Amino acid sequence: MPTSLFQLSRKKFLRAPQLEAKLAIKILMGFVILYFGGSLLFLGIVVYPILSDQFPERDPISIINSVLVLIFIFELIIRYFLQQLPITEIKSFLLLSIPKKRIIRNVLFRSLLSVYNAIPVLLYLPISISMLKDDYALDQVIFWWVAVTAFSLCLNFISFLANKNNLALAGFVVLLILLYLGESYLDIEILRAVGYFFDALITQPLWVLVPLGIFVLLYQITFNFLKNNLNLEGSLAAKKEVANAGRYDFLDVFGSHALFLKNDLRLIIRNVRPRNIVLMSFLFLFYGLFFFTQDNQPEAMLVFASIFISGGFLLTYGSYVPAWDSEYYAFLMSQNLSYKKYLDSKWRLMTFAIVVSTVLSLPYLYFGIKIYLLILSGAAFNVGLGTWITLYGGLLNKQPLKLNVKAKAFENTQAFSGKLFLMIIPKMVLPVLLYIIPASFFNETAGYLTLAASGVLGIVFKNQILAQMVKLFAKEKHEMLNAFSQK
Amino acid sequence: MPLAKNKHMITATSLTKSYGETTVLNIEQLEIPKGQCFGLVGNNGAGKTTFFSILLDLIKTSTGEIISNDIAVAQSEEWKTFTSAFIDDSFLIGYLTPEEYFYFVGELRGIDKAAVDLFLETYVDFFNDEILNQKKYLRDFSKGNQKKVGLIATFIGNPKVVILDEPFANLDPTTQIRLKQLIKAETEKRELTLLISSHDLNHVTDVCNRIVLLERGAVIMDKETTAKTLQELEDYFSA
């Protein structure tokens, strides 16, 4: 008899290689979660009293209702990038005599236990209590809470379904833009309708059936999706691609580096996961639009934005170097390859991507020369230091990667896991400090110059840094081989 | 030119590998002369792949060391210039076509495209029209055909030491026979030290001039191959 599926996932964690590293990361993540959880709880507690204080003529809950849709959208984006459904282990159970339904139910139920689903408790429960104090009837408050919670849990499934479908995200973004345009120019009140819906719910509790219905429906859709894909898996696996015998000889201009550059390019073009990740890195180009369009943004935010604009490829693809080569790492390590050339060509690839992004970001000149100078000095930082920090992080990130995962539904997308988020921190905080400190002591120009100079220094001392990286690379060889062989 | 210090290509001295309490490999002394075709047999867990992995510095030893052509493999990377291996499919790059893979290996060993093409021509029979010009990535080939690619790639650039883990497994009968012919031809052509592990006693006694039997990491038997060797091995394994 198979023991509980829960026990298996517990064992998977405890018996994983590099348990200590994983544990340390879990603990760090724990603090991050505590921080965000605490902030949410605080927000939940204070928002209602503050609103009734500031807008005595309006019902606070109505104001909250009117912005709920924005909270939901934000929540969905966060979930889309960070939340993962625990589905990796499904495959091993398929041939066991456990009913498929039970496996899927287990996965879906566990996904409901995810920390992201604490939002309704942390944020909405204190609001509900404030409502009670404000003389709302108990049943009204309960129905309101159940409705927002049901919506929040719906997002759990929506983010999963969207994650499995590349078009879904694009579709969602387009839909949002259309709704926003419709709202602001054509006076179509779709987004605001959500607010009215929750207002109505307080007077007519029966409306609670709508979110509950949607929740049940989404559960069923996700359930069926998983069930059908479990069946299809076999036939999908038989599919074979016709090799695209593209010529990569044009890369020969890079001389002895061409060998690895060619392979990296093939890796990106011919494998599902790196392809998606690189496509995603283009989205980073638009990151500046969030910040540069608003007045009175703190300067730290502007530095962030410029680092993101030129560093999309670094943050996405770069973080997984050399894990991209994990499938055949033993082969590489037994070949007569120079670590120096190997790492150097990875550096060149990242530098190339930064230069391309910087050129593509020329339209930001529209926001003024200062913004573009910031982007340029950020790019210099990325080339000189960001690349090495990324490579260093990549060397420490000993997680094997499967390159060409056919049915994405059965693999962790791994694309934006919390762990990687932690590695991003030095890449982001350092440039901000390099800019902010001189800028606040002297002026903006000093900020640009320091940030750019740090990058130039990195380029000047490239050979020294590279030599250190080669040493580290050689030192970590056996541990990496061991970690990469764990599938 | 420095004179070769000894006639041995590979020397393993007080070699052990343990994971915690369990010792998976324990070899007091093992010498493999230059030009020998060395066969390693033993049941699962006997330590064959562990031995090869240490020889390729893919895992660290617990004690002892392996010297390959006067180079301690754990100390220097120099052995890589004359050694090649095919252990398992992690030695293939799945997203390359066989040609691209051969060129890649060739370039790593300083052999240009034209020379690789010339080299591949000699193996047309072995490939049996199933490998070249297939417009397929390696990951989409069958296990047997993947193996053909990996095996042939080890011979690119005339390495002095070639290590093949289970080369006969997964191959179709025709290819198994051709592989034996190929191995014999390669070892006759030049001074090649070839290390093979196999579960196929027939094949391994056929091609190798020395057989070493491992059990639980220790050498149980070490013999020059004779007409009787196959029978002796069969007796041992059926006992």
PDB file of N, CA and C in Angstrom, chain B residues 19-107:
ATOM      1  N   TYR B  19      31.083   5.711   0.633  1.00  0.00           N
ATOM      2  CA  TYR B  19      30.029   6.670   0.957  1.00  0.00           C
ATOM      3  C   TYR B  19      29.612   6.345   2.377  1.00  0.00           C
ATOM      4  N   GLY B  20      29.992   7.175   3.317  1.00  0.00           N
ATOM      5  CA  GLY B  20      29.695   6.888   4.717  1.00  0.00           C
ATOM      6  C   GLY B  20      30.386   5.598   5.120  1.00  0.00           C
ATOM      7  N   GLU B  21      29.607   4.610   5.547  1.00  0.00           N
ATOM      8  CA  GLU B  21      30.162   3.350   6.025  1.00  0.00           C
ATOM      9  C   GLU B  21      30.457   2.379   4.888  1.00  0.00           C
ATOM     10  N   THR B  22      29.745   2.556   3.775  1.00  0.00           N
ATOM     11  CA  THR B  22      29.854   1.569   2.697  1.00  0.00           C
ATOM     12  C   THR B  22      31.035   1.866   1.790  1.00  0.00           C
ATOM     13  N   THR B  23      31.839   0.835   1.578  1.00  0.00           N
ATOM     14  CA  THR B  23      32.939   0.962   0.630  1.00  0.00           C
ATOM     15  C   THR B  23      32.485   0.370  -0.694  1.00  0.00           C
ATOM     16  N   VAL B  24      32.512   1.197  -1.738  1.00  0.00           N
ATOM     17  CA  VAL B  24      32.036   0.697  -3.030  1.00  0.00           C
ATOM     18  C   VAL B  24      33.196   0.310  -3.939  1.00  0.00           C
ATOM     19  N   LEU B  25      34.393   0.762  -3.580  1.00  0.00           N
ATOM     20  CA  LEU B  25      35.536   0.391  -4.404  1.00  0.00           C
ATOM     21  C   LEU B  25      36.757   0.269  -3.502  1.00  0.00           C
ATOM     22  N   ASN B  26      37.522  -0.806  -3.694  1.00  0.00           N
ATOM     23  CA  ASN B  26      38.703  -1.025  -2.869  1.00  0.00           C
ATOM     24  C   ASN B  26      39.717  -1.808  -3.693  1.00  0.00           C
ATOM     25  N   ILE B  27      40.593  -1.090  -4.369  1.00  0.00           N
ATOM     26  CA  ILE B  27      41.570  -1.738  -5.241  1.00  0.00           C
ATOM     27  C   ILE B  27      42.967  -1.443  -4.719  1.00  0.00           C
ATOM     28  N   GLU B  28      43.662  -2.497  -4.305  1.00  0.00           N
ATOM     29  CA  GLU B  28      45.005  -2.350  -3.736  1.00  0.00           C
ATOM     30  C   GLU B  28      45.968  -1.813  -4.803  1.00  0.00           C
ATOM     31  N   GLN B  29      46.066  -2.530  -5.899  1.00  0.00           N
ATOM     32  CA  GLN B  29      47.004  -2.162  -6.958  1.00  0.00           C
ATOM     33  C   GLN B  29      46.459  -2.701  -8.277  1.00  0.00           C
ATOM     34  N   LEU B  30      46.418  -1.836  -9.294  1.00  0.00           N
ATOM     35  CA  LEU B  30      45.960  -2.289 -10.608  1.00  0.00           C
ATOM     36  C   LEU B  30      46.740  -1.533 -11.670  1.00  0.00           C
ATOM     37  N   GLU B  31      47.389  -2.287 -12.543  1.00  0.00           N
ATOM     38  CA  GLU B  31      48.158  -1.643 -13.599  1.00  0.00           C
ATOM     39  C   GLU B  31      47.628  -2.060 -14.952  1.00  0.00           C
ATOM     40  N   ILE B  32      47.462  -1.101 -15.819  1.00  0.00           N
ATOM     41  CA  ILE B  32      46.998  -1.397 -17.169  1.00  0.00           C
ATOM     42  C   ILE B  32      48.083  -0.944 -18.144  1.00  0.00           C
ATOM     43  N   PRO B  33      48.726  -1.907 -18.822  1.00  0.00           N
ATOM     44  CA  PRO B  33      49.814  -1.553 -19.724  1.00  0.00           C
ATOM     45  C   PRO B  33      49.313  -0.797 -20.939  1.00  0.00           C
ATOM     46  N   LYS B  34      50.217  -0.088 -21.575  1.00  0.00           N
ATOM     47  CA  LYS B  34      49.879   0.638 -22.800  1.00  0.00           C
ATOM     48  C   LYS B  34      49.425  -0.341 -23.865  1.00  0.00           C
ATOM     49  N   GLY B  35      48.381   0.034 -24.587  1.00  0.00           N
ATOM     50  CA  GLY B  35      47.942  -0.785 -25.701  1.00  0.00           C
ATOM     51  C   GLY B  35      47.088  -1.977 -25.317  1.00  0.00           C
ATOM     52  N   GLN B  36      46.766  -2.113 -24.045  1.00  0.00           N
ATOM     53  CA  GLN B  36      45.957  -3.259 -23.633  1.00  0.00           C
ATOM     54  C   GLN B  36      44.474  -2.984 -23.848  1.00  0.00           C
ATOM     55  N   CYS B  37      43.754  -4.066 -24.202  1.00  0.00           N
ATOM     56  CA  CYS B  37      42.299  -3.960 -24.199  1.00  0.00           C
ATOM     57  C   CYS B  37      41.823  -4.624 -22.921  1.00  0.00           C
ATOM     58  N   PHE B  38      41.340  -3.794 -22.018  1.00  0.00           N
ATOM     59  CA  PHE B  38      41.108  -4.200 -20.636  1.00  0.00           C
ATOM     60  C   PHE B  38      39.604  -4.363 -20.417  1.00  0.00           C
ATOM     61  N   GLY B  39      39.198  -5.556 -19.993  1.00  0.00           N
ATOM     62  CA  GLY B  39      37.770  -5.801 -19.788  1.00  0.00           C
ATOM     63  C   GLY B  39      37.433  -5.885 -18.315  1.00  0.00           C
ATOM     64  N   LEU B  40      36.363  -5.187 -17.927  1.00  0.00           N
ATOM     65  CA  LEU B  40      35.959  -5.162 -16.523  1.00  0.00           C
ATOM     66  C   LEU B  40      34.578  -5.809 -16.438  1.00  0.00           C
ATOM     67  N   VAL B  41      34.469  -6.869 -15.636  1.00  0.00           N
ATOM     68  CA  VAL B  41      33.157  -7.500 -15.483  1.00  0.00           C
ATOM     69  C   VAL B  41      32.790  -7.543 -14.008  1.00  0.00           C
ATOM     70  N   GLY B  42      31.517  -7.771 -13.765  1.00  0.00           N
ATOM     71  CA  GLY B  42      31.042  -7.829 -12.391  1.00  0.00           C
ATOM     72  C   GLY B  42      29.564  -7.481 -12.347  1.00  0.00           C
ATOM     73  N   ASN B  43      28.896  -7.957 -11.298  1.00  0.00           N
ATOM     74  CA  ASN B  43      27.467  -7.685 -11.190  1.00  0.00           C
ATOM     75  C   ASN B  43      27.215  -6.214 -10.867  1.00  0.00           C
ATOM     76  N   ASN B  44      25.956  -5.857 -10.873  1.00  0.00           N
ATOM     77  CA  ASN B  44      25.618  -4.476 -10.528  1.00  0.00           C
ATOM     78  C   ASN B  44      26.163  -4.139  -9.149  1.00  0.00           C
ATOM     79  N   GLY B  45      26.676  -2.942  -9.019  1.00  0.00           N
ATOM     80  CA  GLY B  45      27.194  -2.513  -7.725  1.00  0.00           C
ATOM     81  C   GLY B  45      28.594  -3.017  -7.448  1.00  0.00           C
ATOM     82  N   ALA B  46      29.242  -3.634  -8.456  1.00  0.00           N
ATOM     83  CA  ALA B  46      30.586  -4.159  -8.235  1.00  0.00           C
ATOM     84  C   ALA B  46      31.614  -3.041  -8.213  1.00  0.00           C
ATOM     85  N   GLY B  47      31.279  -1.893  -8.791  1.00  0.00           N
ATOM     86  CA  GLY B  47      32.198  -0.753  -8.755  1.00  0.00           C
ATOM     87  C   GLY B  47      32.804  -0.412 -10.101  1.00  0.00           C
ATOM     88  N   LYS B  48      32.253  -0.988 -11.174  1.00  0.00           N
ATOM     89  CA  LYS B  48      32.831  -0.749 -12.505  1.00  0.00           C
ATOM     90  C   LYS B  48      32.727   0.721 -12.898  1.00  0.00           C
ATOM     91  N   THR B  49      31.507   1.250 -12.829  1.00  0.00           N
ATOM     92  CA  THR B  49      31.310   2.643 -13.239  1.00  0.00           C
ATOM     93  C   THR B  49      32.024   3.593 -12.276  1.00  0.00           C
ATOM     94  N   THR B  50      32.065   3.225 -10.994  1.00  0.00           N
ATOM     95  CA  THR B  50      32.780   4.045 -10.017  1.00  0.00           C
ATOM     96  C   THR B  50      34.247   4.147 -10.407  1.00  0.00           C
ATOM     97  N   PHE B  51      34.834   3.007 -10.791  1.00  0.00           N
ATOM     98  CA  PHE B  51      36.236   2.998 -11.206  1.00  0.00           C
ATOM     99  C   PHE B  51      36.450   3.928 -12.400  1.00  0.00           C
ATOM    100  N   PHE B  52      35.574   3.801 -13.389  1.00  0.00           N
ATOM    101  CA  PHE B  52      35.703   4.657 -14.575  1.00  0.00           C
ATOM    102  C   PHE B  52      35.519   6.131 -14.208  1.00  0.00           C
ATOM    103  N   SER B  53      34.561   6.403 -13.314  1.00  0.00           N
ATOM    104  CA  SER B  53      34.305   7.798 -12.949  1.00  0.00           C
ATOM    105  C   SER B  53      35.503   8.406 -12.238  1.00  0.00           C
ATOM    106  N   ILE B  54      36.178   7.600 -11.426  1.00  0.00           N
ATOM    107  CA  ILE B  54      37.385   8.104 -10.749  1.00  0.00           C
ATOM    108  C   ILE B  54      38.479   8.362 -11.780  1.00  0.00           C
ATOM    109  N   LEU B  55      38.571   7.448 -12.716  1.00  0.00           N
ATOM    110  CA  LEU B  55      39.582   7.588 -13.767  1.00  0.00           C
ATOM    111  C   LEU B  55      39.361   8.876 -14.567  1.00  0.00           C
ATOM    112  N   LEU B  56      38.101   9.291 -14.662  1.00  0.00           N
ATOM    113  CA  LEU B  56      37.775  10.516 -15.401  1.00  0.00           C
ATOM    114  C   LEU B  56      37.661  11.717 -14.467  1.00  0.00           C
ATOM    115  N   ASP B  57      38.039  11.522 -13.205  1.00  0.00           N
ATOM    116  CA  ASP B  57      37.939  12.575 -12.200  1.00  0.00           C
ATOM    117  C   ASP B  57      36.533  13.167 -12.118  1.00  0.00           C
ATOM    118  N   LEU B  58      35.539  12.314 -12.308  1.00  0.00           N
ATOM    119  CA  LEU B  58      34.162  12.788 -12.151  1.00  0.00           C
ATOM    120  C   LEU B  58      33.731  12.658 -10.698  1.00  0.00           C
ATOM    121  N   ILE B  59      34.346  11.731  -9.964  1.00  0.00           N
ATOM    122  CA  ILE B  59      34.137  11.668  -8.516  1.00  0.00           C
ATOM    123  C   ILE B  59      35.510  11.594  -7.845  1.00  0.00           C
ATOM    124  N   LYS B  60      35.522  12.030  -6.593  1.00  0.00           N
ATOM    125  CA  LYS B  60      36.780  12.028  -5.862  1.00  0.00           C
ATOM    126  C   LYS B  60      36.994  10.665  -5.212  1.00  0.00           C
ATOM    127  N   THR B  61      38.251  10.300  -5.013  1.00  0.00           N
ATOM    128  CA  THR B  61      38.520   9.055  -4.300  1.00  0.00           C
ATOM    129  C   THR B  61      38.472   9.321  -2.803  1.00  0.00           C
ATOM    130  N   SER B  62      38.285   8.252  -2.029  1.00  0.00           N
ATOM    131  CA  SER B  62      38.389   8.410  -0.577  1.00  0.00           C
ATOM    132  C   SER B  62      39.848   8.306  -0.171  1.00  0.00           C
ATOM    133  N   THR B  63      40.540   7.300  -0.719  1.00  0.00           N
ATOM    134  CA  THR B  63      41.990   7.232  -0.537  1.00  0.00           C
ATOM    135  C   THR B  63      42.602   6.794  -1.855  1.00  0.00           C
ATOM    136  N   GLY B  64      43.895   6.964  -1.966  1.00  0.00           N
ATOM    137  CA  GLY B  64      44.609   6.482  -3.137  1.00  0.00           C
ATOM    138  C   GLY B  64      44.427   7.372  -4.341  1.00  0.00           C
ATOM    139  N   GLU B  65      45.061   6.940  -5.438  1.00  0.00           N
ATOM    140  CA  GLU B  65      44.956   7.766  -6.633  1.00  0.00           C
ATOM    141  C   GLU B  65      45.126   6.930  -7.888  1.00  0.00           C
ATOM    142  N   ILE B  66      44.737   7.536  -9.009  1.00  0.00           N
ATOM    143  CA  ILE B  66      44.953   6.900 -10.293  1.00  0.00           C
ATOM    144  C   ILE B  66      45.934   7.758 -11.076  1.00  0.00           C
ATOM    145  N   ILE B  67      46.968   7.111 -11.598  1.00  0.00           N
ATOM    146  CA  ILE B  67      47.926   7.803 -12.449  1.00  0.00           C
ATOM    147  C   ILE B  67      47.664   7.353 -13.881  1.00  0.00           C
ATOM    148  N   SER B  68      47.413   8.308 -14.750  1.00  0.00           N
ATOM    149  CA  SER B  68      47.190   7.971 -16.143  1.00  0.00           C
ATOM    150  C   SER B  68      48.298   8.625 -16.963  1.00  0.00           C
ATOM    151  N   ASN B  69      49.112   7.808 -17.613  1.00  0.00           N
ATOM    152  CA  ASN B  69      50.220   8.324 -18.412  1.00  0.00           C
ATOM    153  C   ASN B  69      51.063   9.328 -17.617  1.00  0.00           C
ATOM    154  N   ASP B  70      51.435   8.938 -16.409  1.00  0.00           N
ATOM    155  CA  ASP B  70      52.259   9.758 -15.504  1.00  0.00           C
ATOM    156  C   ASP B  70      51.546  10.988 -14.942  1.00  0.00           C
ATOM    157  N   ILE B  71      50.241  11.070 -15.125  1.00  0.00           N
ATOM    158  CA  ILE B  71      49.512  12.232 -14.608  1.00  0.00           C
ATOM    159  C   ILE B  71      48.498  11.762 -13.569  1.00  0.00           C
ATOM    160  N   ALA B  72      48.570  12.344 -12.378  1.00  0.00           N
ATOM    161  CA  ALA B  72      47.568  12.027 -11.365  1.00  0.00           C
ATOM    162  C   ALA B  72      46.276  12.721 -11.768  1.00  0.00           C
ATOM    163  N   VAL B  73      45.242  11.930 -12.088  1.00  0.00           N
ATOM    164  CA  VAL B  73      44.052  12.531 -12.699  1.00  0.00           C
ATOM    165  C   VAL B  73      43.355  13.530 -11.787  1.00  0.00           C
ATOM    166  N   ALA B  74      43.505  13.361 -10.467  1.00  0.00           N
ATOM    167  CA  ALA B  74      42.829  14.281  -9.562  1.00  0.00           C
ATOM    168  C   ALA B  74      43.616  15.579  -9.387  1.00  0.00           C
ATOM    169  N   GLN B  75      44.873  15.586  -9.817  1.00  0.00           N
ATOM    170  CA  GLN B  75      45.718  16.761  -9.593  1.00  0.00           C
ATOM    171  C   GLN B  75      45.763  17.696 -10.794  1.00  0.00           C
ATOM    172  N   SER B  76      45.877  17.090 -11.968  1.00  0.00           N
ATOM    173  CA  SER B  76      46.066  17.897 -13.173  1.00  0.00           C
ATOM    174  C   SER B  76      44.967  17.567 -14.178  1.00  0.00           C
ATOM    175  N   GLU B  77      44.720  18.469 -15.091  1.00  0.00           N
ATOM    176  CA  GLU B  77      43.700  18.226 -16.112  1.00  0.00           C
ATOM    177  C   GLU B  77      44.321  17.685 -17.392  1.00  0.00           C
ATOM    178  N   GLU B  78      45.644  17.504 -17.373  1.00  0.00           N
ATOM    179  CA  GLU B  78      46.367  17.139 -18.592  1.00  0.00           C
ATOM    180  C   GLU B  78      45.870  15.849 -19.228  1.00  0.00           C
ATOM    181  N   TRP B  79      45.387  14.921 -18.402  1.00  0.00           N
ATOM    182  CA  TRP B  79      44.933  13.635 -18.934  1.00  0.00           C
ATOM    183  C   TRP B  79      43.828  13.800 -19.971  1.00  0.00           C
ATOM    184  N   LYS B  80      43.147  14.935 -19.910  1.00  0.00           N
ATOM    185  CA  LYS B  80      42.028  15.128 -20.835  1.00  0.00           C
ATOM    186  C   LYS B  80      42.487  15.206 -22.288  1.00  0.00           C
ATOM    187  N   THR B  81      43.760  15.531 -22.488  1.00  0.00           N
ATOM    188  CA  THR B  81      44.234  15.688 -23.865  1.00  0.00           C
ATOM    189  C   THR B  81      44.377  14.351 -24.580  1.00  0.00           C
ATOM    190  N   PHE B  82      44.481  13.244 -23.838  1.00  0.00           N
ATOM    191  CA  PHE B  82      44.661  11.951 -24.506  1.00  0.00           C
ATOM    192  C   PHE B  82      43.613  10.917 -24.106  1.00  0.00           C
ATOM    193  N   THR B  83      42.562  11.356 -23.405  1.00  0.00           N
ATOM    194  CA  THR B  83      41.565  10.413 -22.911  1.00  0.00           C
ATOM    195  C   THR B  83      40.191  10.765 -23.464  1.00  0.00           C
ATOM    196  N   SER B  84      39.417   9.748 -23.789  1.00  0.00           N
ATOM    197  CA  SER B  84      38.019  10.019 -24.120  1.00  0.00           C
ATOM    198  C   SER B  84      37.167   8.901 -23.569  1.00  0.00           C
ATOM    199  N   ALA B  85      35.878   9.174 -23.392  1.00  0.00           N
ATOM    200  CA  ALA B  85      35.027   8.198 -22.724  1.00  0.00           C
ATOM    201  C   ALA B  85      33.595   8.318 -23.185  1.00  0.00           C
ATOM    202  N   PHE B  86      32.905   7.202 -23.100  1.00  0.00           N
ATOM    203  CA  PHE B  86      31.449   7.245 -23.213  1.00  0.00           C
ATOM    204  C   PHE B  86      30.882   6.398 -22.087  1.00  0.00           C
ATOM    205  N   ILE B  87      30.302   7.062 -21.096  1.00  0.00           N
ATOM    206  CA  ILE B  87      29.798   6.357 -19.918  1.00  0.00           C
ATOM    207  C   ILE B  87      28.290   6.124 -20.040  1.00  0.00           C
ATOM    208  N   ASP B  88      27.545   7.183 -20.260  1.00  0.00           N
ATOM    209  CA  ASP B  88      26.092   7.019 -20.417  1.00  0.00           C
ATOM    210  C   ASP B  88      25.567   8.177 -21.269  1.00  0.00           C
ATOM    211  N   ASP B  89      24.238   8.306 -21.355  1.00  0.00           N
ATOM    212  CA  ASP B  89      23.735   9.315 -22.298  1.00  0.00           C
ATOM    213  C   ASP B  89      23.943  10.742 -21.819  1.00  0.00           C
ATOM    214  N   SER B  90      24.453  10.911 -20.596  1.00  0.00           N
ATOM    215  CA  SER B  90      24.816  12.277 -20.206  1.00  0.00           C
ATOM    216  C   SER B  90      26.108  12.703 -20.916  1.00  0.00           C
ATOM    217  N   PHE B  91      26.646  11.809 -21.751  1.00  0.00           N
ATOM    218  CA  PHE B  91      27.820  12.182 -22.543  1.00  0.00           C
ATOM    219  C   PHE B  91      27.405  12.662 -23.934  1.00  0.00           C
ATOM    220  N   LEU B  92      26.100  12.760 -24.142  1.00  0.00           N
ATOM    221  CA  LEU B  92      25.603  13.285 -25.417  1.00  0.00           C
ATOM    222  C   LEU B  92      24.941  14.624 -25.162  1.00  0.00           C
ATOM    223  N   ILE B  93      24.914  15.475 -26.161  1.00  0.00           N
ATOM    224  CA  ILE B  93      24.198  16.741 -26.034  1.00  0.00           C
ATOM    225  C   ILE B  93      22.925  16.612 -26.849  1.00  0.00           C
ATOM    226  N   GLY B  94      21.801  16.480 -26.152  1.00  0.00           N
ATOM    227  CA  GLY B  94      20.551  16.089 -26.786  1.00  0.00           C
ATOM    228  C   GLY B  94      20.063  17.000 -27.889  1.00  0.00           C
ATOM    229  N   TYR B  95      20.383  18.285 -27.809  1.00  0.00           N
ATOM    230  CA  TYR B  95      19.798  19.210 -28.785  1.00  0.00           C
ATOM    231  C   TYR B  95      20.684  19.414 -30.009  1.00  0.00           C
ATOM    232  N   LEU B  96      21.740  18.618 -30.131  1.00  0.00           N
ATOM    233  CA  LEU B  96      22.569  18.710 -31.332  1.00  0.00           C
ATOM    234  C   LEU B  96      22.218  17.566 -32.276  1.00  0.00           C
ATOM    235  N   THR B  97      22.457  17.780 -33.566  1.00  0.00           N
ATOM    236  CA  THR B  97      22.364  16.664 -34.501  1.00  0.00           C
ATOM    237  C   THR B  97      23.668  15.869 -34.361  1.00  0.00           C
ATOM    238  N   PRO B  98      23.677  14.592 -34.806  1.00  0.00           N
ATOM    239  CA  PRO B  98      24.909  13.822 -34.670  1.00  0.00           C
ATOM    240  C   PRO B  98      26.100  14.542 -35.293  1.00  0.00           C
ATOM    241  N   GLU B  99      25.910  15.131 -36.476  1.00  0.00           N
ATOM    242  CA  GLU B  99      27.027  15.824 -37.132  1.00  0.00           C
ATOM    243  C   GLU B  99      27.561  16.941 -36.242  1.00  0.00           C
ATOM    244  N   GLU B 100      26.627  17.768 -35.719  1.00  0.00           N
ATOM    245  CA  GLU B 100      27.054  18.894 -34.880  1.00  0.00           C
ATOM    246  C   GLU B 100      27.807  18.398 -33.656  1.00  0.00           C
ATOM    247  N   TYR B 101      27.327  17.278 -33.121  1.00  0.00           N
ATOM    248  CA  TYR B 101      27.986  16.704 -31.949  1.00  0.00           C
ATOM    249  C   TYR B 101      29.414  16.264 -32.297  1.00  0.00           C
ATOM    250  N   PHE B 102      29.561  15.580 -33.427  1.00  0.00           N
ATOM    251  CA  PHE B 102      30.897  15.141 -33.844  1.00  0.00           C
ATOM    252  C   PHE B 102      31.826  16.335 -34.061  1.00  0.00           C
ATOM    253  N   TYR B 103      31.300  17.377 -34.702  1.00  0.00           N
ATOM    254  CA  TYR B 103      32.129  18.567 -34.943  1.00  0.00           C
ATOM    255  C   TYR B 103      32.536  19.216 -33.627  1.00  0.00           C
ATOM    256  N   PHE B 104      31.587  19.261 -32.687  1.00  0.00           N
ATOM    257  CA  PHE B 104      31.857  19.867 -31.378  1.00  0.00           C
ATOM    258  C   PHE B 104      32.985  19.111 -30.674  1.00  0.00           C
ATOM    259  N   VAL B 105      32.838  17.777 -30.635  1.00  0.00           N
ATOM    260  CA  VAL B 105      33.877  16.955 -30.006  1.00  0.00           C
ATOM    261  C   VAL B 105      35.195  17.149 -30.739  1.00  0.00           C
ATOM    262  N   GLY B 106      35.120  17.159 -32.084  1.00  0.00           N
ATOM    263  CA  GLY B 106      36.324  17.342 -32.881  1.00  0.00           C
ATOM    264  C   GLY B 106      37.020  18.639 -32.531  1.00  0.00           C
ATOM    265  N   GLU B 107      36.235  19.711 -32.444  1.00  0.00           N
ATOM    266  CA  GLU B 107      36.829  21.015 -32.170  1.00  0.00           C
ATOM    267  C   GLU B 107      37.478  21.048 -30.786  1.00  0.00           C
TER     268      GLU B 107
END
